[in-house]
CSV table of C-alpha atoms and ligand atoms in Angstrom, one decimal:
chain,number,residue,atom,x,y,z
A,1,UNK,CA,0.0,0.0,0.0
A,2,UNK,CA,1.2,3.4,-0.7
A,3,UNK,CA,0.7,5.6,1.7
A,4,UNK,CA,2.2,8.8,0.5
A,5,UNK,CA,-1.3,10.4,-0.5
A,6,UNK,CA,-2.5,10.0,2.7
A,7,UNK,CA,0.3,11.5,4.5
A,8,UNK,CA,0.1,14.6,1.8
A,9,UNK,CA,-3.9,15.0,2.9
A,10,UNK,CA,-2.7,15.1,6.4
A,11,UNK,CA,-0.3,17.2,6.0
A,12,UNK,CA,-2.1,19.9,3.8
A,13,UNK,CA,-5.3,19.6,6.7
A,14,UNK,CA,-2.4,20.6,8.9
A,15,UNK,CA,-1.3,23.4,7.0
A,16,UNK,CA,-5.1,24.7,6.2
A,17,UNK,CA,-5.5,23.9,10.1
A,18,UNK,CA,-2.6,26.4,10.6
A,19,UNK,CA,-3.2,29.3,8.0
A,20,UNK,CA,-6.9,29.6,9.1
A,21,UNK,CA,-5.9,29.7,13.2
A,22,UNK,CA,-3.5,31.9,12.1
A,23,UNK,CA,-6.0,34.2,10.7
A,24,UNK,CA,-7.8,34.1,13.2
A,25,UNK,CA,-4.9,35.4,15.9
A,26,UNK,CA,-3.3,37.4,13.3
A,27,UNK,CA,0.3,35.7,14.2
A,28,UNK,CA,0.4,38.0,17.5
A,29,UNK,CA,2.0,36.1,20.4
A,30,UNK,CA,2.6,36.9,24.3
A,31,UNK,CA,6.5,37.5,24.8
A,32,UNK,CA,7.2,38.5,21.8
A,33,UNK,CA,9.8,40.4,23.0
A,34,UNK,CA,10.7,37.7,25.5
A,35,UNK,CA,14.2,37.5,24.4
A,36,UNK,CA,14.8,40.0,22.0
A,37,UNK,CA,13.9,42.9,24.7
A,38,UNK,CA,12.9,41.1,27.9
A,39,UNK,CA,12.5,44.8,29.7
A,40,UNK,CA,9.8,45.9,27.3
A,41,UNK,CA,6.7,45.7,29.0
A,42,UNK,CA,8.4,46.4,32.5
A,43,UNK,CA,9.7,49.6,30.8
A,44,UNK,CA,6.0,50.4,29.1
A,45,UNK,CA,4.5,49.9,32.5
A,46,UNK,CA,6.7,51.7,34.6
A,47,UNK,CA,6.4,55.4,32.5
A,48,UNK,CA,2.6,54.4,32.4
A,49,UNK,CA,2.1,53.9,36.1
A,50,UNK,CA,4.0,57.2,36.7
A,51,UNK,CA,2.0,59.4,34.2
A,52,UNK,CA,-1.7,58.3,35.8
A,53,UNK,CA,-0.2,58.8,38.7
A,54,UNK,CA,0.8,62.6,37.9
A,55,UNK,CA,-2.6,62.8,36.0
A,56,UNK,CA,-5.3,59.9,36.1
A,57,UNK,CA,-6.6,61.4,32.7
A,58,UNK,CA,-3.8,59.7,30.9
A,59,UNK,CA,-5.4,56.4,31.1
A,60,UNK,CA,-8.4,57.4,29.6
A,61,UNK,CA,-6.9,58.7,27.1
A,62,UNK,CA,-4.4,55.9,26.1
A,63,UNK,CA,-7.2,53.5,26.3
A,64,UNK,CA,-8.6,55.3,23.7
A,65,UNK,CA,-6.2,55.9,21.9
A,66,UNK,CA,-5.2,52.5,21.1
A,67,UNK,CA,-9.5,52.0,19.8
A,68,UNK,CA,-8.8,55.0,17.4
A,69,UNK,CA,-5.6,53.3,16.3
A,70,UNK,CA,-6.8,50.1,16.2
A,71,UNK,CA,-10.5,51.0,14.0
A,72,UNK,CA,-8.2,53.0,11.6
A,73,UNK,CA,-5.9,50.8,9.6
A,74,UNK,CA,-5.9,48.3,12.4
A,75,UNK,CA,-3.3,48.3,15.4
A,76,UNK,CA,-0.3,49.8,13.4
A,77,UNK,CA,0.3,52.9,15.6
A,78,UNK,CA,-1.1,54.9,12.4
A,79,UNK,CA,-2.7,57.0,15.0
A,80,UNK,CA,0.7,58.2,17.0
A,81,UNK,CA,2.6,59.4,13.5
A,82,UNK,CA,2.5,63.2,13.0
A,83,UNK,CA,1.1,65.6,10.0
A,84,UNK,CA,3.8,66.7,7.8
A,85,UNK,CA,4.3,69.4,4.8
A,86,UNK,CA,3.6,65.7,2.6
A,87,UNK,CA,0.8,64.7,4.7
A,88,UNK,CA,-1.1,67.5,6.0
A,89,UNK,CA,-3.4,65.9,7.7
A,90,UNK,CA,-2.8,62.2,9.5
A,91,UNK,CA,-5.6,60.8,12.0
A,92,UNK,CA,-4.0,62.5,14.8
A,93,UNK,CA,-4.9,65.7,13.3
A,94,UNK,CA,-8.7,65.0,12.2
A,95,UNK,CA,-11.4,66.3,13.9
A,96,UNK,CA,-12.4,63.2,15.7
A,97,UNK,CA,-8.7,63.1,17.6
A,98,UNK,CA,-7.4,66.7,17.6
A,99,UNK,CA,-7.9,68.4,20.3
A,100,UNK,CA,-9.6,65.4,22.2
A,101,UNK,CA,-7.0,62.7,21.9
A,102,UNK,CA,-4.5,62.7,24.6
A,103,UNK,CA,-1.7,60.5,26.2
A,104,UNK,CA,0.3,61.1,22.8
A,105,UNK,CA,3.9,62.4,25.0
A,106,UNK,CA,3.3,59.2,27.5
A,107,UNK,CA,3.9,57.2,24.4
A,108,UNK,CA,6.8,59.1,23.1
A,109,UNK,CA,8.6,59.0,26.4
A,110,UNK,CA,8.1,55.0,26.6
A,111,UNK,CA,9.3,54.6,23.0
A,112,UNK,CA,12.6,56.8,24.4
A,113,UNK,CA,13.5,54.3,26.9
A,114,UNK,CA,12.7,51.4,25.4
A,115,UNK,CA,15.1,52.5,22.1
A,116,UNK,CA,17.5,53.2,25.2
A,117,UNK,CA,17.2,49.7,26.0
A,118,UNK,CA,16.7,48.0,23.0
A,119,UNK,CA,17.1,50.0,19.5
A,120,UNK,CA,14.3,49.3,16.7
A,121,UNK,CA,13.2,46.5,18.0
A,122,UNK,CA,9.9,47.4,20.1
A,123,UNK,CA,6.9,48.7,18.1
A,124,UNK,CA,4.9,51.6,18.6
A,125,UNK,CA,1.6,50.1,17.4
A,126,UNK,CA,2.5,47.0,20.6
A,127,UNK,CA,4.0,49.9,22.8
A,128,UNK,CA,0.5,51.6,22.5
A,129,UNK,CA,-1.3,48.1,23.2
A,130,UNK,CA,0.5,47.4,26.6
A,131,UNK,CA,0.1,50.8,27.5
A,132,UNK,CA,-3.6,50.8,26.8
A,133,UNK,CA,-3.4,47.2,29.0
A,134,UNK,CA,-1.3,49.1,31.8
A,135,UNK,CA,-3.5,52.2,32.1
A,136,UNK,CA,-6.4,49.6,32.4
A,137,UNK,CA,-5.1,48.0,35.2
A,138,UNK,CA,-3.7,51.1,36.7
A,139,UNK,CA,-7.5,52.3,37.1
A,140,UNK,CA,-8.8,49.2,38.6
A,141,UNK,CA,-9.7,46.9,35.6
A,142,UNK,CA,-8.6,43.4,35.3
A,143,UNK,CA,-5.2,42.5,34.2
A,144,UNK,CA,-4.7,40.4,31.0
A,145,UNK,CA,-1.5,39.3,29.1
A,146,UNK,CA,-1.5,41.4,25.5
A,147,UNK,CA,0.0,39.2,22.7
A,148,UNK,CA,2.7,41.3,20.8
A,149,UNK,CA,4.3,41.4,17.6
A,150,UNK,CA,2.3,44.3,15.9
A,151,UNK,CA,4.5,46.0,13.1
A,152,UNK,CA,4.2,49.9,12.8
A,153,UNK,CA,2.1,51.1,9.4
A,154,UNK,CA,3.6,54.3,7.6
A,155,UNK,CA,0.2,55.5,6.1
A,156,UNK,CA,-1.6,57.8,8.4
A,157,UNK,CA,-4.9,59.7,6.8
A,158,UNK,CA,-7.1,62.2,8.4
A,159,UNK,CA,-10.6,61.5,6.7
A,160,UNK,CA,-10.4,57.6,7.7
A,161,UNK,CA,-11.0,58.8,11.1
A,162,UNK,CA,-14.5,59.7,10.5
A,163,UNK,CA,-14.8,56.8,8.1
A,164,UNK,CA,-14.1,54.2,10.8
A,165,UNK,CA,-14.5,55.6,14.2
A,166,UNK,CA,-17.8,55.7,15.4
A,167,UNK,CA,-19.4,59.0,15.8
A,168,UNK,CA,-21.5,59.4,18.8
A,169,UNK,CA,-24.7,60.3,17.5
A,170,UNK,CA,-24.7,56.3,16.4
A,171,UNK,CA,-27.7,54.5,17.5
A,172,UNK,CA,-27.0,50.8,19.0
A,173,UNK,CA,-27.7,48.9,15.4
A,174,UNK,CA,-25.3,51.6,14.0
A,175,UNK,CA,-22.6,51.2,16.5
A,176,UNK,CA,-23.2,47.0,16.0
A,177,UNK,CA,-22.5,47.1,12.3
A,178,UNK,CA,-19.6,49.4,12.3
A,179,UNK,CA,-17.9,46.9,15.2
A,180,UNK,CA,-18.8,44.2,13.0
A,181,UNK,CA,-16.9,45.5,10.4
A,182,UNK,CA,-14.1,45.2,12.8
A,183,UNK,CA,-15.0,41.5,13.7
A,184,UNK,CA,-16.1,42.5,16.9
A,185,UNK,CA,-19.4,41.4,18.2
A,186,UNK,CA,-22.2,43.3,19.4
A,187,UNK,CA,-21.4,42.3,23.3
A,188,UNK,CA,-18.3,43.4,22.6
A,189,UNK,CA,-19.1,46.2,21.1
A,190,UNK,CA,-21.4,46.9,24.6
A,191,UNK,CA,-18.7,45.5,26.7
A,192,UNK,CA,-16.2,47.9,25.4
A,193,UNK,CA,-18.2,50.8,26.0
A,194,UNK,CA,-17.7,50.3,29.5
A,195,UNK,CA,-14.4,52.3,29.0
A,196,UNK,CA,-16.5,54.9,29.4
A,197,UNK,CA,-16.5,54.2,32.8
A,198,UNK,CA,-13.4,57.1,32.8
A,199,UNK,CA,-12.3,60.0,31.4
A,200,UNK,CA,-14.3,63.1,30.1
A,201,UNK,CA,-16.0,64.3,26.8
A,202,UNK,CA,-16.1,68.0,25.5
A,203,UNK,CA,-19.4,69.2,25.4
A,204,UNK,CA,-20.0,69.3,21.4
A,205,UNK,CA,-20.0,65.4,21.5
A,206,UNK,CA,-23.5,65.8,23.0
A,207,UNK,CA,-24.4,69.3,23.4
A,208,UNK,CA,-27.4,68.2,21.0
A,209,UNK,CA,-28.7,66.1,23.5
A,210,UNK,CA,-29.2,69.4,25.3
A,211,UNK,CA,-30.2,72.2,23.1
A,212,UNK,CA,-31.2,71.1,19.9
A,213,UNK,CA,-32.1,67.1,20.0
A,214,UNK,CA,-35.6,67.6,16.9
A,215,UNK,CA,-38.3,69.5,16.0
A,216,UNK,CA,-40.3,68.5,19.4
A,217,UNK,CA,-38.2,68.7,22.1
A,218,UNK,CA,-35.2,70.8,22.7
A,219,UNK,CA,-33.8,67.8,24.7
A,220,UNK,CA,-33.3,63.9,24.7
A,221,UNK,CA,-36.0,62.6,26.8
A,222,UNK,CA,-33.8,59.8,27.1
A,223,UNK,CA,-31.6,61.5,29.5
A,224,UNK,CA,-32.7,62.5,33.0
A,225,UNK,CA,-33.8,66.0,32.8
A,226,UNK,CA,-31.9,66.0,36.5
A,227,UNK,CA,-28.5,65.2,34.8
A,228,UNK,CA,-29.3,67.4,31.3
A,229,UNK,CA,-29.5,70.3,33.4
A,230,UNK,CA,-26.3,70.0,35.0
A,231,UNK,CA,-25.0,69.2,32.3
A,232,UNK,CA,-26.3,72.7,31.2
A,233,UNK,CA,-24.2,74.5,33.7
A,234,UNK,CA,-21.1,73.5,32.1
A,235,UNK,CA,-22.2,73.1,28.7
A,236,UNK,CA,-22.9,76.6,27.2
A,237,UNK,CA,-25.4,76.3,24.1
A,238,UNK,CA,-24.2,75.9,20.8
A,239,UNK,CA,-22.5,78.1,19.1
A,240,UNK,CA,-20.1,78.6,21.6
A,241,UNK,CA,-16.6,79.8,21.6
A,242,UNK,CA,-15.6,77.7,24.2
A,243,UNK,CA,-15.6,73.6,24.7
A,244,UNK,CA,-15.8,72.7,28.1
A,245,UNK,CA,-15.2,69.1,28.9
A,246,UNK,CA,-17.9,66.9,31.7
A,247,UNK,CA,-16.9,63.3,32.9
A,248,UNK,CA,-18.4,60.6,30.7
A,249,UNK,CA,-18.9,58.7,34.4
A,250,UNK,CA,-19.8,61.3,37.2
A,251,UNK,CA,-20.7,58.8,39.3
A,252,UNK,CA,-16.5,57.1,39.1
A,253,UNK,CA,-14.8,58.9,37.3
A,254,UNK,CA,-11.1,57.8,37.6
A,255,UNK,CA,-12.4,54.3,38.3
A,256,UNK,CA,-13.0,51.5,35.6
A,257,UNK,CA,-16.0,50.0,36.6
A,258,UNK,CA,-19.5,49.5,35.8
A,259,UNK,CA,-21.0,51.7,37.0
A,260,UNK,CA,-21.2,53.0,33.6
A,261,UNK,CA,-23.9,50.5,32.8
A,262,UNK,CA,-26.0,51.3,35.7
A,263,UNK,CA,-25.5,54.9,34.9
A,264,UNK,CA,-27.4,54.3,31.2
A,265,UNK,CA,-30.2,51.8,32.9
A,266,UNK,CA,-31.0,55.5,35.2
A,267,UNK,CA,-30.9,57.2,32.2
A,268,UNK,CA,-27.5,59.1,33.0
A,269,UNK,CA,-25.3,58.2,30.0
A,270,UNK,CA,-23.7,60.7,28.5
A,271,UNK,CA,-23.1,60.0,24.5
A,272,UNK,CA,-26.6,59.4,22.3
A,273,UNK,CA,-24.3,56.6,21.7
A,274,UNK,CA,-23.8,55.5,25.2
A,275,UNK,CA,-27.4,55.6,26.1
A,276,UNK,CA,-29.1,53.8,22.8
A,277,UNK,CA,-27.4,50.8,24.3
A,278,UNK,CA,-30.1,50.7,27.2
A,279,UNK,CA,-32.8,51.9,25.2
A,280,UNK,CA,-32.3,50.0,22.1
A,281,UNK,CA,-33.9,46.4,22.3
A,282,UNK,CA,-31.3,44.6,21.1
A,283,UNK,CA,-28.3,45.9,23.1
A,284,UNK,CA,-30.9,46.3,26.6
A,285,UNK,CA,-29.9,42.9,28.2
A,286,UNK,CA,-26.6,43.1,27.5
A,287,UNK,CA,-26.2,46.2,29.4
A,288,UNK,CA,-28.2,44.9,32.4
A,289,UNK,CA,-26.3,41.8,32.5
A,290,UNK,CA,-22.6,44.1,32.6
A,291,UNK,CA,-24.9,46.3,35.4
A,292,UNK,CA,-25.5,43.1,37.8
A,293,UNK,CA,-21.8,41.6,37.5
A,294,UNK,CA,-19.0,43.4,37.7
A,295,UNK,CA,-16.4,40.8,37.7
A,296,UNK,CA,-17.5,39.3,34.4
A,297,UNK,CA,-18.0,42.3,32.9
A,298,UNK,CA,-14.1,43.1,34.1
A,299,UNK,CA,-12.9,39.4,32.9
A,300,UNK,CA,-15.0,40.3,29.3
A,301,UNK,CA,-14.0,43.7,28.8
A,302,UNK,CA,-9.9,42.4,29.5
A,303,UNK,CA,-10.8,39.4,26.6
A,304,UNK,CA,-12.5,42.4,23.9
A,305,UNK,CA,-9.7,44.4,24.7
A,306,UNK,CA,-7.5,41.7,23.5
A,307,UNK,CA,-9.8,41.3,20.5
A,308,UNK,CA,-9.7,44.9,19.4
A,309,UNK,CA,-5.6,44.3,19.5
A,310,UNK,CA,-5.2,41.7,16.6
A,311,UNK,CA,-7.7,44.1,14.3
A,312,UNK,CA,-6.0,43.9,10.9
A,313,UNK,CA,-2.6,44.1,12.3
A,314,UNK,CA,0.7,44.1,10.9
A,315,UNK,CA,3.1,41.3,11.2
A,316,UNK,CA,6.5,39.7,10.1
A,317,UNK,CA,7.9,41.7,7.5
A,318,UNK,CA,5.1,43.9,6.8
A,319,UNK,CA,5.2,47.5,7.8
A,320,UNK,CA,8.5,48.3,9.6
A,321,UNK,CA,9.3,49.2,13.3
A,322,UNK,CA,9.6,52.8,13.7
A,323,UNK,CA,12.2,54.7,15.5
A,324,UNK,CA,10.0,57.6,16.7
A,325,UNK,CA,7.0,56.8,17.0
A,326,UNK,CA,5.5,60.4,15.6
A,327,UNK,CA,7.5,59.3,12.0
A,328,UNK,CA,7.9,56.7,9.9
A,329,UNK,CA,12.0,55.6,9.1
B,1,LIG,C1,-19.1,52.5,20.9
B,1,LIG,C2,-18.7,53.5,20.1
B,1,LIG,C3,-17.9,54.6,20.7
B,1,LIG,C4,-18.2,55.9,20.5
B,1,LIG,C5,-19.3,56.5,19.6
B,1,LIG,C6,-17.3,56.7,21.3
B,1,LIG,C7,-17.2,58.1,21.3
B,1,LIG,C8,-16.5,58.8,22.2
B,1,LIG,C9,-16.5,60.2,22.3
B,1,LIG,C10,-17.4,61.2,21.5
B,1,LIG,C11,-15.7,60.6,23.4
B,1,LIG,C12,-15.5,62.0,23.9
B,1,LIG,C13,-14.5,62.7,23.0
B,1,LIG,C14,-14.5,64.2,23.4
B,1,LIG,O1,-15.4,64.9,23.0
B,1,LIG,O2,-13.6,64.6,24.1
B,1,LIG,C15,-15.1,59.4,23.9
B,1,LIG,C16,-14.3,59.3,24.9
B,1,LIG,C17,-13.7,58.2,25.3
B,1,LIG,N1,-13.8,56.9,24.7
B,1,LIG,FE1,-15.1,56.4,23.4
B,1,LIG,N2,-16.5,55.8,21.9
B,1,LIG,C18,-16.8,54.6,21.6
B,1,LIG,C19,-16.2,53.4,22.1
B,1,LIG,C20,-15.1,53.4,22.8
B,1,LIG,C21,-14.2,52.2,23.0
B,1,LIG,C22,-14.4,50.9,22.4
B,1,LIG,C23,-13.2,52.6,23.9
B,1,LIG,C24,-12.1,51.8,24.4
B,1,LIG,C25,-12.1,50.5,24.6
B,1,LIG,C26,-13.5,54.0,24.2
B,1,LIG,C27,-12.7,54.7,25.1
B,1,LIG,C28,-13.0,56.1,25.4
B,1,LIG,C29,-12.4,56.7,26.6
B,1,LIG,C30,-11.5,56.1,27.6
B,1,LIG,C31,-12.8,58.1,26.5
B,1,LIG,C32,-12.3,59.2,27.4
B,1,LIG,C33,-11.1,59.9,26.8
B,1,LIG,C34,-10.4,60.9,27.6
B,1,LIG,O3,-10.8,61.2,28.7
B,1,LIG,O4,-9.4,61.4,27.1
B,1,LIG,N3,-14.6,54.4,23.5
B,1,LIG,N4,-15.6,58.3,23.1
B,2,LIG,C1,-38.4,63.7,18.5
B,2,LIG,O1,-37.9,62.7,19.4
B,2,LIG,C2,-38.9,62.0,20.0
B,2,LIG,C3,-38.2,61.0,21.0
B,2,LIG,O2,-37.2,60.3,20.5
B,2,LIG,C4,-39.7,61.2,19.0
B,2,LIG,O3,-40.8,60.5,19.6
B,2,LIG,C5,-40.3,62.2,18.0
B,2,LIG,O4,-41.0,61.6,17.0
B,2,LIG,C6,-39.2,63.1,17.4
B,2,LIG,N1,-39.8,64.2,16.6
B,2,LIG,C7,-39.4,64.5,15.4
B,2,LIG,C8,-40.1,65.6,14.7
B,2,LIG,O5,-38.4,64.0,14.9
């Protein structure tokens, strides 16, 4: 009997077994810097820790920053790269990021030592992931191990901002096709919401909600007329020349919890887009369910962040690893 066609089925499952999983993790692995820069993470965490610490704000906004990254062009650090005479405007600089977007110089400085430590080597697209992992845990969140290997992407464009990043006037079966685009499901999509649990919006992101929401009424009868009019207080109607910001969670700001979810079942969330995931039928139980349980909400939203990591990333030889992380090489 000849058994060499057998063996060359087995071995091509194997290799169809081993493309498609690797599709599936996008070739990202934990310690991927194990031996080529062991200090990596340690580094990361250490000028992470001591940024919240001067200023909490910074883990808000690196948490965001690596979604923005990460819906743009995938996790390629496309977001950190600076406009130039060549490229006007890069996603940094679009409305959606600039002036909101913040952590950018926690970044740099990690990138700085970690070059100090171990030249071209590190990413900025993975340096951004651990540090969105580190601010996480820094603000009470649950730990989780991020798998690295990311390559940086030297393309940066302003207008895919708005193209991929979801605006906040979204309602819930908006927001769940433009996650899905992503691969991300829709309890994902309400699981990672729950970032809102910190940080602050400036008033334009909802100021609708207050002044102008239709024809009938001036405001969203969706949001407690308590909360709208302190919301008021701070938030001048538009036009106005200035943008004051409000915490997306009053109730914990610094803290990321879920109280967020408990926040949009009283009718207290802050984004249209925040609180069409209570009101919306198909997002409701999901939102109650991440109310009730904290520590699986925790466990779920450390697993999506993980998920939002491997979107369309760059690995192997693709893209390059930059030396600052505001230019490409
Ligand atoms: C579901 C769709 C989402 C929409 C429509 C949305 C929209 C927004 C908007 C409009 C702001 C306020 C920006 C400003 O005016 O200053 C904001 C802030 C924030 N978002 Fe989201 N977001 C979404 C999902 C996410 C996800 C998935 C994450 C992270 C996992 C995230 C993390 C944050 C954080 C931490 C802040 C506060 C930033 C700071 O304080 O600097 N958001 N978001
Ligand atoms: C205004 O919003 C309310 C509440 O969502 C809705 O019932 C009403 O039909 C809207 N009116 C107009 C004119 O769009």
């Amino acid at each position: 009997m000849d058994k060499t066609p057998r063996m060359l089925q087995m071995v091509s499952t194997l290799v169809l077994i081993l493309s498609v999983s690797s599709l599936a993790s996008a070739s990202l692995e934990v310690g991927f810097y194990s031996s080529t820069c062991p200090s990596a993470e340690t580094i990361v965490r250490n000028t992470v820790n001591k940024a919240i610490s001067d200023n909490p704000g910074v883990a808000a906004g690196l948490i965001r920053m690596h979604f923005h990254d990460c819906f743009v062009r995938g996790c390629d650090g496309s977001v950190l790269l600076a406009s130039t005479s060549g490229n006007p405007t890069a996603e940094r600089d679009n409305f959606v990021n600039n002036p909101s977007l913040r952590g950018f110089e926690v970044i740099e400085e990690a990138k700085t030592e970690v070059e100090a430590a171990c030249p071209q080597t590190v990413s900025c697209a993975d340096i951004l992931a651990f540090a969105a992992r580190d601010s996480v845990v820094k603000v009470g969140g649950t730990n989780y191990e991020v798998p690295s290997g990311r390559r940086d992407g030297r393309v940066s464009i302003g207008d895919e901002v708005p193209q991929n990043v979801p605006r906040p006037t979204l309602s819930a079966d908006e927001l769940v096709t433009n996650f899905a685009r992503k691969g991300l499901s829709a309890d994902e999509m309400v699981t990672l919401s729950g970032a809102h649990s910190i940080g602050v919006s400036h008033c334009s992101s909802f100021s609708n909600r207050l002044y102008s929401f239709n024809d009938t009424f001036q405001q969203d009868p969706s949001m407690d007329a308590s909360y709208a009019a302190t919301l008021k207080a701070t938030c001048p109607a538009p036009p106005s020349a200035t943008d004051p910001t409000v915490a997306l969670d009053p109730s914990t700001p610094i803290r990321l919890d879920n109280k967020y979810y408990e926040g949009l079942m009283n009718h207290r969330g802050l984004l249209t887009s925040d609180q069409t995931l209570y009101t919306s039928h198909s997002t409701k139980e999901m939102v109650q369910t991440n109310a009730y349980n904290g520590a699986t909400w925790a466990q779920k939203f450390a697993q999506a962040m993980v998920r939002m990591g491997s979107i369309e990333v760059l690995t192997g030889s693709d893209g390059e690893i930059r030396k600052h992380c505001s230019f490409v090489n």
